[in-house]
Amino acid sequence: VQHLVESGGDSVQAGGSLRLSCVVTDYTYTRPSLAWFRQAPGKDREGVAAISPGGGATDYIDSVKDRFSISRDDDKKTVYLQMNSLLPEDTGMYYCAARFGWDNSPFDEAKYPYWGRGTQVTVSS
């Protein structure tokens, strides 16, 4: 059973930066794919960034490309989301999720059985 704990959420001004972290415990032999999702108030949850088990492939939604970067450190069992040039529309609860396998639909929530509880990001204008 995967256990995920996010941290790093905060309140920042537009244009600022944050780095989110998610520690993924309880996997030993098979590396999972990892992803960050977010949910703004009154909106559906959406995938933001995903990284393959080996770290060689990543994917982003268009609205965060060139501003966000996902990375992983498997020695620390941690996935990161570096967020730069933050915008008010980036506000939301950010969730870390894990699954096994990698395919051309990395933001399909139904494929992720393991989720963290989220960390809040608030960007003010």
Short mmCIF file of C-alpha atoms in Angstrom, two decimals:
data_model
loop_
_atom_site.label_atom_id
_atom_site.label_comp_id
_atom_site.label_asym_id
_atom_site.label_seq_id
_atom_site.Cartn_x
_atom_site.Cartn_y
_atom_site.Cartn_z
CA VAL A 1 0.00 0.00 0.00
CA GLN A 2 1.35 3.37 -1.01
CA HIS A 3 1.35 6.22 1.48
CA LEU A 4 1.84 9.75 0.14
CA VAL A 5 2.42 12.92 2.14
CA GLU A 6 2.59 16.32 0.47
CA SER A 7 4.21 19.47 1.82
CA GLY A 8 5.35 22.88 0.64
CA GLY A 9 2.05 24.60 0.02
CA ASP A 10 1.85 28.26 1.03
CA SER A 11 0.40 31.66 0.21
CA VAL A 12 2.47 33.71 -2.24
CA GLN A 13 2.17 36.75 -4.45
CA ALA A 14 1.72 36.38 -8.19
CA GLY A 15 5.07 35.92 -9.87
CA GLY A 16 6.48 34.03 -6.92
CA SER A 17 7.72 30.45 -6.66
CA LEU A 18 7.02 27.40 -4.55
CA ARG A 19 8.37 23.88 -4.46
CA LEU A 20 6.01 21.12 -3.45
CA SER A 21 7.30 17.80 -2.15
CA CYS A 22 5.61 14.46 -1.80
CA VAL A 23 7.14 11.55 0.08
CA VAL A 24 6.00 8.19 -1.26
CA THR A 25 6.50 5.36 1.17
CA ASP A 26 5.95 1.63 0.98
CA TYR A 27 7.36 0.86 -2.42
CA THR A 28 10.54 -1.12 -2.55
CA TYR A 29 11.04 -2.91 -5.84
CA THR A 30 8.74 -1.41 -8.44
CA ARG A 31 8.87 2.32 -9.01
CA PRO A 32 5.52 4.00 -9.54
CA SER A 33 4.59 6.73 -11.96
CA LEU A 34 3.92 9.90 -10.00
CA ALA A 35 1.75 12.88 -10.73
CA TRP A 36 0.52 16.13 -9.31
CA PHE A 37 -3.14 17.08 -9.57
CA ARG A 38 -4.86 20.22 -8.34
CA GLN A 39 -8.36 21.31 -7.52
CA ALA A 40 -9.46 24.92 -7.43
CA PRO A 41 -12.57 25.92 -5.47
CA GLY A 42 -15.68 25.03 -7.41
CA LYS A 43 -13.76 23.26 -10.15
CA ASP A 44 -12.96 19.67 -11.04
CA ARG A 45 -9.61 18.24 -10.14
CA GLU A 46 -7.12 18.34 -13.01
CA GLY A 47 -3.78 16.77 -13.72
CA VAL A 48 -0.87 19.21 -13.70
CA ALA A 49 2.33 17.24 -14.18
CA ALA A 50 3.38 13.60 -14.32
CA ILE A 51 6.66 11.70 -14.38
CA SER A 52 7.39 8.14 -15.51
CA PRO A 53 8.85 5.47 -13.23
CA GLY A 54 12.38 6.02 -14.48
CA GLY A 55 12.03 9.79 -14.68
CA GLY A 56 12.80 9.85 -18.39
CA ALA A 57 9.38 11.02 -19.46
CA THR A 58 7.28 13.89 -18.16
CA ASP A 59 4.02 15.49 -19.15
CA TYR A 60 2.36 18.81 -18.29
CA ILE A 61 -0.90 20.54 -18.93
CA ASP A 62 -0.50 23.44 -21.32
CA SER A 63 -1.22 26.12 -18.73
CA VAL A 64 1.87 25.23 -16.66
CA LYS A 65 4.38 24.35 -19.36
CA ASP A 66 7.55 26.46 -19.09
CA ARG A 67 6.57 27.45 -15.52
CA PHE A 68 6.35 24.16 -13.60
CA SER A 69 8.83 21.31 -13.44
CA ILE A 70 8.30 17.83 -12.00
CA SER A 71 11.20 15.73 -10.79
CA ARG A 72 11.82 12.73 -8.58
CA ASP A 73 14.51 11.47 -6.22
CA ASP A 74 13.98 7.75 -5.74
CA ASP A 75 16.69 7.51 -3.08
CA LYS A 76 14.52 9.84 -1.01
CA LYS A 77 11.27 8.39 -2.42
CA THR A 78 10.17 11.93 -3.11
CA VAL A 79 8.58 13.70 -6.06
CA TYR A 80 8.83 17.45 -6.44
CA LEU A 81 6.88 20.12 -8.25
CA GLN A 82 8.83 23.33 -8.80
CA MET A 83 6.38 26.10 -9.58
CA ASN A 84 7.64 29.42 -10.94
CA SER A 85 5.90 32.55 -12.19
CA LEU A 86 2.82 31.62 -10.20
CA LEU A 87 -0.52 33.04 -11.26
CA PRO A 88 -3.72 33.51 -9.24
CA GLU A 89 -5.31 30.76 -11.35
CA ASP A 90 -2.73 28.33 -9.95
CA THR A 91 -4.52 28.55 -6.61
CA GLY A 92 -5.86 25.26 -5.36
CA MET A 93 -5.29 22.14 -3.35
CA TYR A 94 -2.42 20.17 -4.85
CA TYR A 95 -2.46 16.40 -4.59
CA CYS A 96 0.26 13.85 -5.20
CA ALA A 97 -0.80 10.55 -6.77
CA ALA A 98 0.93 7.26 -7.61
CA ARG A 99 0.24 4.39 -10.00
CA PHE A 100 2.12 1.55 -11.60
CA GLY A 101 2.77 1.74 -15.31
CA TRP A 102 3.04 4.64 -17.74
CA ASP A 103 1.00 5.28 -20.85
CA ASN A 104 -0.31 8.12 -23.01
CA SER A 105 -2.96 9.17 -20.48
CA PRO A 106 -0.94 10.21 -17.43
CA PHE A 107 -3.73 12.49 -16.14
CA ASP A 108 -6.47 9.87 -16.02
CA GLU A 109 -7.40 9.96 -12.35
CA ALA A 110 -9.03 6.55 -12.48
CA LYS A 111 -5.60 4.99 -13.06
CA TYR A 112 -4.20 6.34 -9.80
CA PRO A 113 -5.13 4.21 -6.77
CA TYR A 114 -2.88 6.06 -4.32
CA TRP A 115 -3.39 9.66 -3.25
CA GLY A 116 -2.11 12.08 -0.66
CA ARG A 117 -4.30 14.41 1.33
CA GLY A 118 -3.13 17.55 -0.44
CA THR A 119 -1.30 20.77 0.28
CA GLN A 120 -2.86 24.20 -0.28
CA VAL A 121 -1.37 26.72 -2.69
CA THR A 122 -2.79 30.23 -2.69
CA VAL A 123 -1.56 32.86 -5.15
CA SER A 124 -2.71 36.43 -4.67
CA SER A 125 -2.62 39.15 -7.29
#
